[in-house]
Short mmCIF file of C-alpha atoms in Angstrom, two decimals:
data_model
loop_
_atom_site.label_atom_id
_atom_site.label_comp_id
_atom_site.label_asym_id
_atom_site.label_seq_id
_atom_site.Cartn_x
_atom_site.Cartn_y
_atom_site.Cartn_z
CA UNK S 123 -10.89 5.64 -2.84
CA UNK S 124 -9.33 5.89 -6.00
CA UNK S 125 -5.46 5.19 -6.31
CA UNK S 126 -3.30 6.19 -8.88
CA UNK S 127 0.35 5.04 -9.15
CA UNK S 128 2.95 6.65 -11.81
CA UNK S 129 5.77 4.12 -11.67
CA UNK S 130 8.86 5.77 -13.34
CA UNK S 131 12.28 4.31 -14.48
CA UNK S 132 15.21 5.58 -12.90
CA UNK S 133 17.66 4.36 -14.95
CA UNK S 134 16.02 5.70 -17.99
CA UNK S 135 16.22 8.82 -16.97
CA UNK S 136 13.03 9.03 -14.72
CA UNK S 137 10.93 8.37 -18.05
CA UNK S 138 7.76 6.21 -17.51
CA UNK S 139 8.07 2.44 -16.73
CA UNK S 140 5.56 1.58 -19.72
CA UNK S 141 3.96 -2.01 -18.92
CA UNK S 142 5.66 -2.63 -15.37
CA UNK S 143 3.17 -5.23 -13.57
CA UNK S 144 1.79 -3.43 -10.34
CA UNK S 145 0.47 -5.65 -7.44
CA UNK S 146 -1.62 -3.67 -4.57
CA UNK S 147 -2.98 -4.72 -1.69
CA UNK S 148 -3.77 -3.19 1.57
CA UNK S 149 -6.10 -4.00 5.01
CA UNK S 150 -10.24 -3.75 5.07
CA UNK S 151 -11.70 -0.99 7.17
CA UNK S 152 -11.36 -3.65 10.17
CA UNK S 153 -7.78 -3.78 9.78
CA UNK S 154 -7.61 -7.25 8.16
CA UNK S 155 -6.21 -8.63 5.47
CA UNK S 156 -7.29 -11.50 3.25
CA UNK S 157 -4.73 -14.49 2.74
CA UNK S 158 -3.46 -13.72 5.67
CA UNK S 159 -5.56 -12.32 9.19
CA UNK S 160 -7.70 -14.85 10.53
CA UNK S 161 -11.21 -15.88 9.64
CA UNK S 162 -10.22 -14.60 5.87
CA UNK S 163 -7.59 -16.66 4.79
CA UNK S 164 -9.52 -17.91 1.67
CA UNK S 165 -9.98 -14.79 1.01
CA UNK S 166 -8.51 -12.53 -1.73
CA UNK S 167 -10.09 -9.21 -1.63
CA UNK S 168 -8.66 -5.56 -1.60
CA UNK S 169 -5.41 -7.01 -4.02
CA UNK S 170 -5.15 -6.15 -7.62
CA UNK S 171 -2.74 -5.62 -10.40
CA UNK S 172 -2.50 -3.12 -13.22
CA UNK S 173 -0.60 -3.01 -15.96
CA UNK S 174 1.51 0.52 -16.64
CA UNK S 175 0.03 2.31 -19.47
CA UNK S 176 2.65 4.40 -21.63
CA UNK S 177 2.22 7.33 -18.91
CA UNK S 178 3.92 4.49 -16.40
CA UNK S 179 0.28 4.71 -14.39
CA UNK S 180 -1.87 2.48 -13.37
CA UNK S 181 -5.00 2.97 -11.29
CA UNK S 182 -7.39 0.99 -8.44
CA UNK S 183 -10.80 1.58 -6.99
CA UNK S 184 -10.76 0.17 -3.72
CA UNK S 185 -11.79 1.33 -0.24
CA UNK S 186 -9.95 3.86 2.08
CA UNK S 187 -7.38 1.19 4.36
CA UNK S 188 -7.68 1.30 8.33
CA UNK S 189 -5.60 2.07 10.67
CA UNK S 190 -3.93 -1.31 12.75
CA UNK S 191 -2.04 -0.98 15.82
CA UNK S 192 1.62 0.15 15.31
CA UNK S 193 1.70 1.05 11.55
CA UNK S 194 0.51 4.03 9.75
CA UNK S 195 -2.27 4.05 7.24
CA UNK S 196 -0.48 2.82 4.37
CA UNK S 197 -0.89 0.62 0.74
CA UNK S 198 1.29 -1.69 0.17
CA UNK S 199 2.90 -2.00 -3.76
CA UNK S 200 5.30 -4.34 -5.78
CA UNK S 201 6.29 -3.20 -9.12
CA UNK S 202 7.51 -5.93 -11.44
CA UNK S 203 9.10 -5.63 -15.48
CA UNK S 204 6.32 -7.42 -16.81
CA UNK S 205 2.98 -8.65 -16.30
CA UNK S 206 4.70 -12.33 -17.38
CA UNK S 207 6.72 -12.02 -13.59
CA UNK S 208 4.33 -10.96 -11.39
CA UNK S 209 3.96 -14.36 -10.32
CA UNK S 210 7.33 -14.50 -9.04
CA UNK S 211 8.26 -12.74 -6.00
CA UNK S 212 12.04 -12.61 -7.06
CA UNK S 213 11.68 -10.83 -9.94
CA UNK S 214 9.99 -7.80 -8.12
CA UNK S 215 12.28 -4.77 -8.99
CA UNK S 216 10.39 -2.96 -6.17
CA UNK S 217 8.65 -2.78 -2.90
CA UNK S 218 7.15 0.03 -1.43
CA UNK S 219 3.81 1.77 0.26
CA UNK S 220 2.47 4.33 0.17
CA UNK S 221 1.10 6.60 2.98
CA UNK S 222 -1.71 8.00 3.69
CA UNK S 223 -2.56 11.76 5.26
CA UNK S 224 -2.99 12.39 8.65
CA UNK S 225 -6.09 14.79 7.44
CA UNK S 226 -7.33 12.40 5.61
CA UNK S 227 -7.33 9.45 8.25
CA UNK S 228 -9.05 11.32 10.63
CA UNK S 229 -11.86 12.15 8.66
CA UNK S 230 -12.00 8.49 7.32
CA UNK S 231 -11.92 7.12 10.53
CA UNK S 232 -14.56 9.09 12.01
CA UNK S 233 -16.97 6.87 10.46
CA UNK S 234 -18.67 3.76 12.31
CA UNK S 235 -17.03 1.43 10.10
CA UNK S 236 -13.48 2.33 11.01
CA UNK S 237 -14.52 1.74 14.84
CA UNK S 238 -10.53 1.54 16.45
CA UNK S 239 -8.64 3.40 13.42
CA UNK S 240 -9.30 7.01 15.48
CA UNK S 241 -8.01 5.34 19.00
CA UNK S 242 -4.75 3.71 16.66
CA UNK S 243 -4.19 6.23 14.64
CA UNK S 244 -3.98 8.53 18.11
CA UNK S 245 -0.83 6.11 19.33
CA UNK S 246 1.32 6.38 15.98
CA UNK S 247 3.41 8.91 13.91
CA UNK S 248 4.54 8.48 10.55
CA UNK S 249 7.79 9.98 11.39
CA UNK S 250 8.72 6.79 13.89
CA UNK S 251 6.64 4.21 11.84
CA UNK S 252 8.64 1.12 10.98
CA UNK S 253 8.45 1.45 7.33
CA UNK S 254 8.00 5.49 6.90
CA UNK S 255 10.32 6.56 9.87
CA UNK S 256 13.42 6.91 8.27
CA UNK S 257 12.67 10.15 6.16
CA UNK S 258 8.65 10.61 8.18
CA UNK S 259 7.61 9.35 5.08
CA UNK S 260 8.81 12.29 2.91
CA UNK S 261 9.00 9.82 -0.81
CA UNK S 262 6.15 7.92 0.43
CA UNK S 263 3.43 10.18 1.39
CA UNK S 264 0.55 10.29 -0.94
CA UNK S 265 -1.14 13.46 -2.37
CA UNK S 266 -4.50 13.30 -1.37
CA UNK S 267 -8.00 14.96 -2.73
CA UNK S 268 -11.43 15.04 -1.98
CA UNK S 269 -13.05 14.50 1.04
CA UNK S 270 -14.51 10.72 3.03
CA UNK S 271 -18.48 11.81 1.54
CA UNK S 272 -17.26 11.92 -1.74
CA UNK S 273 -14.14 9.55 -1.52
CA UNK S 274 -10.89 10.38 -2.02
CA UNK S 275 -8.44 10.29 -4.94
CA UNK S 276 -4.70 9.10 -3.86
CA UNK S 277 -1.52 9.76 -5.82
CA UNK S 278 2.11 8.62 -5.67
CA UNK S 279 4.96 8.61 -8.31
CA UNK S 280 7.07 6.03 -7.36
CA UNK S 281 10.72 5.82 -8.71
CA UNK S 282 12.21 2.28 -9.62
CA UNK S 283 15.74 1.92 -10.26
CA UNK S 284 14.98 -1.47 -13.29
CA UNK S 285 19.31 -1.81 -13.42
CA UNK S 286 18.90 -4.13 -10.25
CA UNK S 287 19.12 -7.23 -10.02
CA UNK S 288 15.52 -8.28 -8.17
CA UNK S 289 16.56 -9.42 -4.49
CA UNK S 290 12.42 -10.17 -3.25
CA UNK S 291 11.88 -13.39 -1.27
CA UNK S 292 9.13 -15.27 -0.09
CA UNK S 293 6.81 -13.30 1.56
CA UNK S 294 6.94 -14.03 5.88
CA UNK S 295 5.04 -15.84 7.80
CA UNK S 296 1.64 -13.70 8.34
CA UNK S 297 1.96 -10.59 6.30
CA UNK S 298 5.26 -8.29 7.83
CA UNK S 299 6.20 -4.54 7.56
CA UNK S 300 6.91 -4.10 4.23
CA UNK S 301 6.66 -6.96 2.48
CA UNK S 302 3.99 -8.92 1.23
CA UNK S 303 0.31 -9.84 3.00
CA UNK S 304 -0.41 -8.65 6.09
CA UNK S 305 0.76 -6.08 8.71
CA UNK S 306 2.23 -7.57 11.76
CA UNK S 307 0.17 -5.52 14.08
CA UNK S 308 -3.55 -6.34 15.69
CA UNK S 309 -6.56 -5.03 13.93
CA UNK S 310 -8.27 -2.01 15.26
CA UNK S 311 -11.68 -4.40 16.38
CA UNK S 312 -9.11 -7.13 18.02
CA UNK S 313 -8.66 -10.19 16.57
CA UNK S 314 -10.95 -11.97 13.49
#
């Protein structure tokens, strides 16, 4: 999966956020995630940042996320000024994820290695997720190409209003719906 982010600035007029920091990170094919489901807490795989280019985007290869119990497919994203603050949660200006097509999940999931993600994805709707429920997603839903033999090429332009004042704190105990780590849900094989 390829993932392409265009961060832009609200309050310059929706022009691009030129060298925001942008931390991803989203759950393995068995619905884990490293630093924070067990059995991979040492762990620090499927988590990257990029730093905007002048178009505000930034871009990740990584591997198409599953789907846990209770949440929607999604990728989770912080967007911070520079790449000086990403290592301080406060000064995150934003927090988002982005999800991911129905279309797209099922075909995705049909594959051996997503064993659970069909059966999960079966008992959630993006429309009453947690996170995506309040507008079914609607500023959140990814544009999706391609097709799961050839991979797929996601695409969101997020908007970040920079005149706030950064309100992020520590991340929760085990991950949580929006925040950072992990997704406060079980992973489609069970537990690690």
């Amino acid at each position: 999966m390829a993932l392409t982010l265009t961060i832009l600035d609200m309050a310059g007029g929706d022009v691009p956020f030129a060298g925001a920091a942008v931390y991803v990170w989203h759950c393995d094919a068995a619905g884990g995630y490293s630093m924070y489901s067990d059995g991979i807490t040492e762990e620090t795989y499927l988590r990257g940042v990029q730093v905007a280019g002048d178009d505000g985007t930034v871009s990740f290869t990584s591997v198409f996320p599953a789907c846990y119990s209770g949440r929607w497919p999604h990728i989770h994203f912080e967007v911070y000024p520079t790449v000086d603050d990403i290592t301080d949660a406060t000064k995150a200006v934003a927090t988002s994820q982005a999800a991911l097509p129905e279309d797209a999940c099922t075909a995705v999931y049909a594959l051996p290695e997503y064993a659970g993600s069909t059966a999960n994805l079966a008992q959630v709707a993006l429309d009453s997720d947690n996170v995506f429920g309040d507008d079914g997603g609607e500023l959140q839903l990814g544009t999706v190409t391609g097709d799961a033999t050839a991979g797929y090429r996601v695409a969101l332009t997020a908007r970040v209003d920079t005149a706030t004042t950064p309100t992020a704190g520590s991340a929760p105990s085990g991950g949580g719906g929006g925040g950072m780590g992990g997704p406060g849900g079980t992973p489609p094989g069970g537990d690690r």
